[in-house]
Coordinates of C-alpha atoms and ligand atoms in Angstrom, one line a residue:
X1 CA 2.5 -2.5 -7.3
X2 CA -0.9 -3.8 -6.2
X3 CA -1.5 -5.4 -2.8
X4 CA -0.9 -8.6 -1.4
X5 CA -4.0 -9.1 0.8
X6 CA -4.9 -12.0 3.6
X7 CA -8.3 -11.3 4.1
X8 CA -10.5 -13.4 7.3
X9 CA -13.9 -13.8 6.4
X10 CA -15.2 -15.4 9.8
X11 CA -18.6 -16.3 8.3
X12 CA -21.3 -16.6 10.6
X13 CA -18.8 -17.9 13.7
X14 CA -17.7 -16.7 17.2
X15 CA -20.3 -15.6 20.1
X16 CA -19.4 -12.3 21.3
X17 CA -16.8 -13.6 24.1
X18 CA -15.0 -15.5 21.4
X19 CA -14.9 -13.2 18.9
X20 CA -13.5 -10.6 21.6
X21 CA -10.7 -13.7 22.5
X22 CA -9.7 -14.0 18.6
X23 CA -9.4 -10.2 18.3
X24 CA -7.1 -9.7 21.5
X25 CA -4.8 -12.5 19.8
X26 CA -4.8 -10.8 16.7
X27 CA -4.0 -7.9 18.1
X28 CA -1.3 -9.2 20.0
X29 CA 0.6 -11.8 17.3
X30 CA 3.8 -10.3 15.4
X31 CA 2.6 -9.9 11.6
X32 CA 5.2 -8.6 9.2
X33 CA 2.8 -6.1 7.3
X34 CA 3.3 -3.2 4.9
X35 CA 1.4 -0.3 2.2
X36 CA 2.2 -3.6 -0.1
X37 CA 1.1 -6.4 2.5
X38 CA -2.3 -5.8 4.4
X39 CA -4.5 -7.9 5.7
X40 CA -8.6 -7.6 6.0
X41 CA -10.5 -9.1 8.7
X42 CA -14.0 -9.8 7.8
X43 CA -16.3 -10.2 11.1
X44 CA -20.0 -10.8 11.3
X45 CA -22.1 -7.2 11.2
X46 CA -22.3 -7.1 15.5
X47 CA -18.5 -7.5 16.2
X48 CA -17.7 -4.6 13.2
X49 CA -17.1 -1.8 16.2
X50 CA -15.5 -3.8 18.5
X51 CA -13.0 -5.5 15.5
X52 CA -12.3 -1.6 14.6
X53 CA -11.0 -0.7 18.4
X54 CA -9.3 -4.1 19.0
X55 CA -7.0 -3.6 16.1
X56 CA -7.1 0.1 16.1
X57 CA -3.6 -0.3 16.7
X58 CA -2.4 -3.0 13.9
X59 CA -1.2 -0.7 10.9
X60 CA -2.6 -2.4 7.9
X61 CA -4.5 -4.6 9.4
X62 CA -8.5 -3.7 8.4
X63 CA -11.8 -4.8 9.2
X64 CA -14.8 -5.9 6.5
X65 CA -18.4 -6.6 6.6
X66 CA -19.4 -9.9 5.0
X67 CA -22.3 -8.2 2.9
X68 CA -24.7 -5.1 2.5
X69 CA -27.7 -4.3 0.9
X70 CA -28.3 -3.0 -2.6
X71 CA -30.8 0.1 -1.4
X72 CA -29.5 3.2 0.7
X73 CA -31.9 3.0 2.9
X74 CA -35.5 2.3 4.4
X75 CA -38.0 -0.9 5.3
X76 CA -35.7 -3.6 4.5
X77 CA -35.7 -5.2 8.3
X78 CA -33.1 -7.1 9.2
X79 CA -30.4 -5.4 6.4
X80 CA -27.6 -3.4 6.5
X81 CA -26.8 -0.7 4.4
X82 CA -23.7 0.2 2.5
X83 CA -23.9 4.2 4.5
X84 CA -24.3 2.3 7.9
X85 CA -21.0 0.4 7.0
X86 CA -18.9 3.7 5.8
X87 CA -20.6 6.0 8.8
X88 CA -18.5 3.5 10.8
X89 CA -15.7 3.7 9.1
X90 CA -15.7 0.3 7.4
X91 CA -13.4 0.2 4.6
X92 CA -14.3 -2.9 3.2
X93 CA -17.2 -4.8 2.2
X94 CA -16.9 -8.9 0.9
X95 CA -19.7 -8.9 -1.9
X96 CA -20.9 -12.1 -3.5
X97 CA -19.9 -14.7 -1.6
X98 CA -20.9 -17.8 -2.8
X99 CA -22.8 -19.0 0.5
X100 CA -25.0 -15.4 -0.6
X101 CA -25.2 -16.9 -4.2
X102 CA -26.6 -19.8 -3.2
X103 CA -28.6 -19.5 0.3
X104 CA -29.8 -15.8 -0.4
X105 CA -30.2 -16.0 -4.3
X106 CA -28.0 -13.2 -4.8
X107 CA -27.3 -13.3 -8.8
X108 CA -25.0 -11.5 -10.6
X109 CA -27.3 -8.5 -11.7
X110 CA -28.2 -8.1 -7.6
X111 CA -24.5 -7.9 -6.9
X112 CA -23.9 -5.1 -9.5
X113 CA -25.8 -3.0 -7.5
X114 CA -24.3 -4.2 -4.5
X115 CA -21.1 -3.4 -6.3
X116 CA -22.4 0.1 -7.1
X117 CA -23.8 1.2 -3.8
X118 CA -20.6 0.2 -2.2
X119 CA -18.5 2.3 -4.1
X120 CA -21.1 5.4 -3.9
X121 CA -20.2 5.1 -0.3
X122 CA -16.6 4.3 -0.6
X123 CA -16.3 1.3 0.8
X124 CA -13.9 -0.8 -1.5
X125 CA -15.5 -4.5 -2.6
X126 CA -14.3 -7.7 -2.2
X127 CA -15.9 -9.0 -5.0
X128 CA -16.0 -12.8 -5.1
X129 CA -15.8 -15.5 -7.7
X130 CA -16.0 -19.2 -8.4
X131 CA -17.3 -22.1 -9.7
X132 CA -19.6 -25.1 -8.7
X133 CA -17.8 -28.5 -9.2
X134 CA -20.3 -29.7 -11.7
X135 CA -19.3 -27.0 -14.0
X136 CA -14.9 -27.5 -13.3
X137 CA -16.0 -31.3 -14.4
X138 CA -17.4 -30.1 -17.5
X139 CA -14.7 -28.0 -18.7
X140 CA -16.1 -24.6 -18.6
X141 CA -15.1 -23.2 -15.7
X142 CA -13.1 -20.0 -17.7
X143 CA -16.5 -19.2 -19.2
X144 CA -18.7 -19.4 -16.1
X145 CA -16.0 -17.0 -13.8
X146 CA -16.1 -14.9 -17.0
X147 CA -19.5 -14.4 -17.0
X148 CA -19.3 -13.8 -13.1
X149 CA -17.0 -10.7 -14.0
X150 CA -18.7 -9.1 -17.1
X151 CA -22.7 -9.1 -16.1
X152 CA -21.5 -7.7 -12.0
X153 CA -18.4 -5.6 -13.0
X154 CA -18.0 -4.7 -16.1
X155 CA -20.0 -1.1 -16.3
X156 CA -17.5 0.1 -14.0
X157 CA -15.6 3.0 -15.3
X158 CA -11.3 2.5 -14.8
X159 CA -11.0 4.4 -11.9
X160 CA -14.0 1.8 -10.3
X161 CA -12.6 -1.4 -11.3
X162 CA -9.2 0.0 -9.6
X163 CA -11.4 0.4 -6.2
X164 CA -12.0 -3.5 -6.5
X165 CA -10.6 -6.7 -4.8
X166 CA -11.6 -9.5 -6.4
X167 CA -11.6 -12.9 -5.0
X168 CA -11.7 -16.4 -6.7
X169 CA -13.1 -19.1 -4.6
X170 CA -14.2 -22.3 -6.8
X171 CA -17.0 -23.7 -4.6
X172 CA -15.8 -27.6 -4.4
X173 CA -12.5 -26.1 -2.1
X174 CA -14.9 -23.9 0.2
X175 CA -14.5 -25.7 3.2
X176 CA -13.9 -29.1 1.6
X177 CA -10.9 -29.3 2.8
X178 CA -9.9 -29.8 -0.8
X179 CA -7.4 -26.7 -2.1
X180 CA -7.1 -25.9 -6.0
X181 CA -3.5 -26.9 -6.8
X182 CA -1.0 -24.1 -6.9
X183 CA -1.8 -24.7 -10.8
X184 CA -5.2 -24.9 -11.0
X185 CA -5.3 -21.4 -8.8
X186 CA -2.6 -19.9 -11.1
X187 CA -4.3 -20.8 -14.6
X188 CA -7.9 -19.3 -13.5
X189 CA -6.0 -15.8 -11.3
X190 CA -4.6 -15.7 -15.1
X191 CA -7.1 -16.5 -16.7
X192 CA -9.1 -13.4 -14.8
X193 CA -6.6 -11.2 -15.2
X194 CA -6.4 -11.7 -18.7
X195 CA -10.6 -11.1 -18.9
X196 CA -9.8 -7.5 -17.3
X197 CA -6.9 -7.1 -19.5
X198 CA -9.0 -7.5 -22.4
X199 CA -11.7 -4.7 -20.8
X200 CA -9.8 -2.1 -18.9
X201 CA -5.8 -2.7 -20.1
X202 CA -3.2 -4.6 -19.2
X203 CA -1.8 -1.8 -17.1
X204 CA -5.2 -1.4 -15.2
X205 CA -5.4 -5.6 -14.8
X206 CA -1.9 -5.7 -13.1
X207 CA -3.0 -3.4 -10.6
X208 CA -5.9 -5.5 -9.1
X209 CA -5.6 -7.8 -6.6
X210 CA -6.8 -11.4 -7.2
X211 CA -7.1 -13.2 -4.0
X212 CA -7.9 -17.2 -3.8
X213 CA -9.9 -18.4 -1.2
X214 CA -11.0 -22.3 -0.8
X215 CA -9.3 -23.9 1.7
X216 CA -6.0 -21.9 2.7
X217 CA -4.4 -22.5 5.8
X218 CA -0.7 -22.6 7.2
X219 CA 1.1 -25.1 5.6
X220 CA -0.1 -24.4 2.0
X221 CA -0.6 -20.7 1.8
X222 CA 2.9 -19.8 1.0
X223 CA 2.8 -22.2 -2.2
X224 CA -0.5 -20.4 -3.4
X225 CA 0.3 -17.1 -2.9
X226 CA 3.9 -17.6 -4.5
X227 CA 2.1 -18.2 -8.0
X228 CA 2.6 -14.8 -10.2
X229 CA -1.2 -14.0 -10.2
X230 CA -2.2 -14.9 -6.5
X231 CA -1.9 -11.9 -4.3
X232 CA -3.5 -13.4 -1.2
X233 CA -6.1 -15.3 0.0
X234 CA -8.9 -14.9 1.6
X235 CA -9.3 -17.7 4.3
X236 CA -13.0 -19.1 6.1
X237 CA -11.6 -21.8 8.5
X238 CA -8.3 -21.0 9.1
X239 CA -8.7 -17.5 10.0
X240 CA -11.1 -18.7 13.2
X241 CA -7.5 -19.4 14.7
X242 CA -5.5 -16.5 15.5
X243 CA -2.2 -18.6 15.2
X244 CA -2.9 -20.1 12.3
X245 CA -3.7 -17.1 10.6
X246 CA -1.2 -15.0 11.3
X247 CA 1.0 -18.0 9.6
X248 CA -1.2 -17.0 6.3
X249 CA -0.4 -13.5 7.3
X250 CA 3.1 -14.1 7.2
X251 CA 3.1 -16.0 4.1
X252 CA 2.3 -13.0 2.1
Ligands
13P301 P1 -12.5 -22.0 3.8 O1 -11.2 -21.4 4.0 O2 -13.1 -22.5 5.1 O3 -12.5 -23.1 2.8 O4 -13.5 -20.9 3.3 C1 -13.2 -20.2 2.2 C2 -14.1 -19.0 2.0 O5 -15.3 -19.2 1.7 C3 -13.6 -17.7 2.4 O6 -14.5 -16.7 2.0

């Protein structure tokens, strides 16, 4: 059975006192989670530590970083490296985000060796997807998230792929405001599955998780993550409010 997963990815949000504030409430709130049902909190690089001991306590409840570097090491001031994350015990890293795509130029050839480094230090990817709204309005979203897929994922052997989360956030519903419909979510978690399918095996496909992000929050998160091919979401906005997201937790 793969996972269901609500992942947080706070962005670039919460001084230290608040992001100590929204830890202590997660830490605190009643989530119903499981081996099948975990959720990922993804916190800016400073508050990684202090997310790991606040919720050292939650079972299944984890802590990402937002991003690493492609080298191992060396003068590359100001980034963080994929050994830094895993010699704190970091079990997950978001890769690709689509604010990296477009404000750090990261393409798709960069994020396969993001990809690569993070699994050479076990850290297990988040690996986002997602298309621009000029590209839905022509038609060839399928082909553009395929693309995304095949040129950052697919010279991963099996047992790689199986290490991956992947997450498919279409940019015009990040932070719009503006979800996909329950349909349009279901026809491109499908429609990704079936691209895996085609590479690595049906049996292989079913096991990853395909999280959509773009928008989720309380009241619609249980209608997205119903459809057959969601298995979770990973939430910007809504995950700022510990209430609120433990309502996404809960709707796994
Ligand atoms: P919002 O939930 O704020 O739309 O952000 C989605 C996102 O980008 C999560 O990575």
């Amino acid at each position: 059975m793969r996972k269901k997963i609500a992942a947080a990815n706070w962005k670039m949000n919460c001084t230290l006192q608040q992001a100590e504030d929204l830890l202590n409430k997660l830490a605190a709130v009643e989530t119903h989670l499981s081996n099948e049902k975990i959720s990922i909190i993804g916190v800016p690089y400073p508050y990684l530590l202090l997310a790991k001991e606040k919720l050292q306590t939650k079972e299944n409840m984890f802590v990402a970083a937002q991003n690493c570097y492609t080298k191992k090491s060396g003068a590359y001031t100001g980034e963080i490296s994929a050994e830094m994350l895993q010699s704190m015990n970091i079990p997950f890293v978001i890769i690709g985000h689509s604010e990296r795509r477009e404000y750090f130029n990261e393409t798709n050839a960069m994020l396969a060796e993001k990809i690569n480094i993070a699994l050479e230090y076990k850290l297990q990817p988040i690996f986002c997807c997602g298309e621009a709204l000029s590209i839905r309005e022509a038609g060839s979203q399928n082909s553009f998230v395929e693309n995304q897929l095949k040129e950052s994922l697919f010279h991963l052997s099996e047992e790689q792929i199986l290490q991956i989360v992947i997450a498919y956030e279409p940019i015009w519903a990040i932070g719009t405001g503006k979800t996909a419909s329950n349909e349009q979510a279901q026809e491109m978690h499908q429609h990704i599955r079936n691209v895996l399918a085609n590479k690595y095996g049906t049996s292989v496909a079913e096991k990853i998780s395909i999280l959509y992000g773009g928008s989720v929050k309380g009241n619609n998160a249980k209608e997205l993550f119903a459809q057959k091919d969601v298995d979770g979401g990973l939430v910007g906005g809504a995950s700022l409010n510990a209430d609120e997201f433990t309502t996404i937790i809960n709707s796994l």
